[in-house]
PDB file of C-alpha atoms in Angstrom:
ATOM      1  CA  UNK A 446     -12.232  -7.221 -23.036  1.00 68.00           C
ATOM      2  CA  UNK A 447      -8.680  -6.964 -24.414  1.00 79.00           C
ATOM      3  CA  UNK A 448      -5.607  -7.885 -22.418  1.00 76.00           C
ATOM      4  CA  UNK A 449      -4.493  -4.274 -22.223  1.00 76.00           C
ATOM      5  CA  UNK A 450      -7.818  -3.078 -20.869  1.00 82.00           C
ATOM      6  CA  UNK A 451      -7.834  -5.856 -18.246  1.00 84.00           C
ATOM      7  CA  UNK A 452      -4.365  -4.821 -17.070  1.00 80.00           C
ATOM      8  CA  UNK A 453      -5.407  -1.134 -16.893  1.00 83.00           C
ATOM      9  CA  UNK A 454      -8.548  -2.098 -14.889  1.00 84.00           C
ATOM     10  CA  UNK A 455      -6.425  -4.233 -12.526  1.00 80.00           C
ATOM     11  CA  UNK A 456      -4.011  -1.293 -12.030  1.00 77.00           C
ATOM     12  CA  UNK A 457      -6.943   1.065 -11.273  1.00 83.00           C
ATOM     13  CA  UNK A 458      -8.352  -1.354  -8.716  1.00 85.00           C
ATOM     14  CA  UNK A 459      -4.898  -1.711  -7.169  1.00 82.00           C
ATOM     15  CA  UNK A 460      -4.538   2.052  -6.886  1.00 83.00           C
ATOM     16  CA  UNK A 461      -7.987   2.369  -5.351  1.00 87.00           C
ATOM     17  CA  UNK A 462      -7.379  -0.447  -2.884  1.00 88.00           C
ATOM     18  CA  UNK A 463      -3.984   0.989  -1.874  1.00 86.00           C
ATOM     19  CA  UNK A 464      -5.753   4.253  -0.982  1.00 87.00           C
ATOM     20  CA  UNK A 465      -8.499   2.197   0.766  1.00 90.00           C
ATOM     21  CA  UNK A 466      -5.851   0.500   2.891  1.00 90.00           C
ATOM     22  CA  UNK A 467      -4.400   3.921   3.815  1.00 88.00           C
ATOM     23  CA  UNK A 468      -7.874   5.134   4.788  1.00 90.00           C
ATOM     24  CA  UNK A 469      -8.436   1.993   6.851  1.00 92.00           C
ATOM     25  CA  UNK A 470      -5.204   2.645   8.755  1.00 90.00           C
ATOM     26  CA  UNK A 471      -6.661   6.004   9.815  1.00 90.00           C
ATOM     27  CA  UNK A 472     -10.269   4.876  10.514  1.00 92.00           C
ATOM     28  CA  UNK A 473     -11.179   4.475  14.248  1.00 93.00           C
ATOM     29  CA  UNK A 474     -13.559   1.582  13.410  1.00 94.00           C
ATOM     30  CA  UNK A 475     -10.746  -0.625  12.199  1.00 92.00           C
ATOM     31  CA  UNK A 476      -9.122  -2.900  14.855  1.00 92.00           C
ATOM     32  CA  UNK A 477      -5.651  -1.812  15.993  1.00 91.00           C
ATOM     33  CA  UNK A 478      -3.827  -4.855  14.575  1.00 93.00           C
ATOM     34  CA  UNK A 479      -5.417  -4.306  11.156  1.00 92.00           C
ATOM     35  CA  UNK A 480      -4.404  -0.600  11.321  1.00 92.00           C
ATOM     36  CA  UNK A 481      -0.801  -1.641  11.951  1.00 90.00           C
ATOM     37  CA  UNK A 482      -0.762  -4.015   9.001  1.00 91.00           C
ATOM     38  CA  UNK A 483      -2.562  -1.462   6.849  1.00 90.00           C
ATOM     39  CA  UNK A 484       0.084   1.174   7.679  1.00 87.00           C
ATOM     40  CA  UNK A 485       2.866  -1.215   6.767  1.00 86.00           C
ATOM     41  CA  UNK A 486       1.189  -2.299   3.476  1.00 86.00           C
ATOM     42  CA  UNK A 487       0.298   1.283   2.449  1.00 82.00           C
ATOM     43  CA  UNK A 488       3.684   2.594   3.466  1.00 80.00           C
ATOM     44  CA  UNK A 489       5.442  -0.088   1.447  1.00 80.00           C
ATOM     45  CA  UNK A 490       3.176   0.375  -1.554  1.00 77.00           C
ATOM     46  CA  UNK A 491       3.646   4.132  -1.564  1.00 73.00           C
ATOM     47  CA  UNK A 492       7.363   4.036  -0.719  1.00 73.00           C
ATOM     48  CA  UNK A 493       9.788   4.725  -3.571  1.00 70.00           C
ATOM     49  CA  UNK A 494      12.191   2.263  -1.945  1.00 70.00           C
ATOM     50  CA  UNK A 495      11.444  -1.434  -2.543  1.00 69.00           C
ATOM     51  CA  UNK A 496      12.512  -4.584  -0.670  1.00 68.00           C
ATOM     52  CA  UNK A 497      13.919  -5.860  -3.951  1.00 69.00           C
ATOM     53  CA  UNK A 498      15.197  -2.953  -6.098  1.00 71.00           C
ATOM     54  CA  UNK A 499      13.355  -2.632  -9.477  1.00 69.00           C
ATOM     55  CA  UNK A 500      16.562  -2.591 -11.493  1.00 71.00           C
ATOM     56  CA  UNK A 501      17.145  -6.315 -10.741  1.00 72.00           C
ATOM     57  CA  UNK A 502      15.625  -8.152 -13.679  1.00 72.00           C
ATOM     58  CA  UNK A 503      12.338 -10.026 -12.990  1.00 73.00           C
ATOM     59  CA  UNK A 504      12.926 -10.199  -9.230  1.00 72.00           C
ATOM     60  CA  UNK A 505      12.735  -6.391  -8.875  1.00 72.00           C
ATOM     61  CA  UNK A 506       9.131  -6.385 -10.074  1.00 74.00           C
ATOM     62  CA  UNK A 507       7.991  -9.432  -8.068  1.00 74.00           C
ATOM     63  CA  UNK A 508       7.499  -7.465  -4.891  1.00 72.00           C
ATOM     64  CA  UNK A 509       5.293  -4.982  -6.741  1.00 75.00           C
ATOM     65  CA  UNK A 510       3.316  -7.818  -8.465  1.00 79.00           C
ATOM     66  CA  UNK A 511       3.043 -10.167  -5.527  1.00 83.00           C
ATOM     67  CA  UNK A 512       3.744  -8.601  -2.124  1.00 83.00           C
ATOM     68  CA  UNK A 513       1.655  -5.424  -2.459  1.00 84.00           C
ATOM     69  CA  UNK A 514      -1.515  -7.157  -3.839  1.00 88.00           C
ATOM     70  CA  UNK A 515      -1.110  -9.935  -1.203  1.00 90.00           C
ATOM     71  CA  UNK A 516      -0.819  -7.334   1.595  1.00 90.00           C
ATOM     72  CA  UNK A 517      -3.787  -5.359   0.288  1.00 90.00           C
ATOM     73  CA  UNK A 518      -5.822  -8.587   0.035  1.00 92.00           C
ATOM     74  CA  UNK A 519      -4.942  -9.530   3.612  1.00 93.00           C
ATOM     75  CA  UNK A 520      -5.895  -6.091   5.045  1.00 93.00           C
ATOM     76  CA  UNK A 521      -9.214  -6.101   3.058  1.00 91.00           C
ATOM     77  CA  UNK A 522     -10.039  -9.591   4.333  1.00 93.00           C
ATOM     78  CA  UNK A 523      -9.456  -8.469   7.957  1.00 94.00           C
ATOM     79  CA  UNK A 524     -11.729  -5.413   7.689  1.00 93.00           C
ATOM     80  CA  UNK A 525     -15.456  -6.084   8.240  1.00 91.00           C
ATOM     81  CA  UNK A 526     -17.160  -6.284   4.810  1.00 90.00           C
ATOM     82  CA  UNK A 527     -19.531  -3.336   5.221  1.00 93.00           C
ATOM     83  CA  UNK A 528     -16.735  -1.080   6.377  1.00 93.00           C
ATOM     84  CA  UNK A 529     -14.491  -2.303   3.523  1.00 91.00           C
ATOM     85  CA  UNK A 530     -17.169  -1.363   1.019  1.00 92.00           C
ATOM     86  CA  UNK A 531     -17.548   2.075   2.576  1.00 94.00           C
ATOM     87  CA  UNK A 532     -13.783   2.706   2.612  1.00 92.00           C
ATOM     88  CA  UNK A 533     -13.479   1.431  -1.000  1.00 91.00           C
ATOM     89  CA  UNK A 534     -16.157   3.943  -2.028  1.00 91.00           C
ATOM     90  CA  UNK A 535     -14.355   6.764  -0.228  1.00 91.00           C
ATOM     91  CA  UNK A 536     -11.100   5.814  -1.958  1.00 90.00           C
ATOM     92  CA  UNK A 537     -12.786   5.729  -5.413  1.00 89.00           C
ATOM     93  CA  UNK A 538     -14.397   9.180  -4.744  1.00 90.00           C
ATOM     94  CA  UNK A 539     -11.070  10.695  -3.657  1.00 88.00           C
ATOM     95  CA  UNK A 540      -9.287   9.326  -6.700  1.00 84.00           C
ATOM     96  CA  UNK A 541     -12.010  10.691  -8.946  1.00 84.00           C
ATOM     97  CA  UNK A 542     -11.536  14.184  -7.420  1.00 83.00           C
ATOM     98  CA  UNK A 543      -7.790  14.459  -7.179  1.00 72.00           C
ATOM     99  CA  UNK A 544      -4.606  12.449  -6.674  1.00 63.00           C
ATOM    100  CA  UNK A 545      -3.924  12.016  -2.941  1.00 57.00           C
ATOM    101  CA  UNK A 546      -0.783  13.661  -1.504  1.00 65.00           C
ATOM    102  CA  UNK A 547       0.516  13.276   2.060  1.00 69.00           C
ATOM    103  CA  UNK A 548       3.630  15.191   2.973  1.00 74.00           C
ATOM    104  CA  UNK A 549       3.548  13.770   6.484  1.00 75.00           C
ATOM    105  CA  UNK A 550       3.216  10.216   5.142  1.00 71.00           C
ATOM    106  CA  UNK A 551       6.251  10.739   2.879  1.00 72.00           C
ATOM    107  CA  UNK A 552       8.196  12.171   5.815  1.00 77.00           C
ATOM    108  CA  UNK A 553       7.387   9.181   8.063  1.00 78.00           C
ATOM    109  CA  UNK A 554       8.363   6.737   5.330  1.00 76.00           C
ATOM    110  CA  UNK A 555      11.640   8.592   4.714  1.00 80.00           C
ATOM    111  CA  UNK A 556      12.427   8.586   8.448  1.00 84.00           C
ATOM    112  CA  UNK A 557      11.700   4.831   8.729  1.00 84.00           C
ATOM    113  CA  UNK A 558      14.002   4.068   5.773  1.00 83.00           C
ATOM    114  CA  UNK A 559      16.695   6.389   7.124  1.00 86.00           C
ATOM    115  CA  UNK A 560      16.515   4.658  10.547  1.00 87.00           C
ATOM    116  CA  UNK A 561      16.675   1.199   8.897  1.00 86.00           C
ATOM    117  CA  UNK A 562      19.717   2.227   6.855  1.00 89.00           C
ATOM    118  CA  UNK A 563      21.337   3.691   9.894  1.00 89.00           C
ATOM    119  CA  UNK A 564      20.796   0.587  12.015  1.00 91.00           C
ATOM    120  CA  UNK A 565      22.050  -1.626   9.132  1.00 87.00           C
ATOM    121  CA  UNK A 566      25.152   0.565   8.806  1.00 88.00           C
ATOM    122  CA  UNK A 567      25.795   0.490  12.549  1.00 90.00           C
ATOM    123  CA  UNK A 568      25.353  -3.302  12.588  1.00 89.00           C
ATOM    124  CA  UNK A 569      27.800  -3.792   9.711  1.00 90.00           C
ATOM    125  CA  UNK A 570      30.467  -1.167  10.592  1.00 89.00           C
ATOM    126  CA  UNK A 571      29.720  -0.407  14.209  1.00 72.00           C
TER     127      UNK A 571
END
């Protein structure tokens, strides 16, 4: 397997597991504390705004290469194995059918970021 195909396969698994984490956050069988963590990880992974902006050389990509996979790994480890397999299968099936879109999810993420920016602005200039 070439280096390029290994990277593409890793990216496909990361996309599938990001959707799996989002599905876990909405599944009633997942414990509440795992749901909270899953919402944070999925929200951050799907958010266009990063903790470290991508335009900063090297450091800008570290959050995408380290924080997101680490968060996904942690959520997957906290979900019971049979349920994780089921959710992973659902995520793969959804990705095979169509690209997931959530207008409400985007709106919530935008509101969270707007609130964070507002609070930071108030703390600095208020």
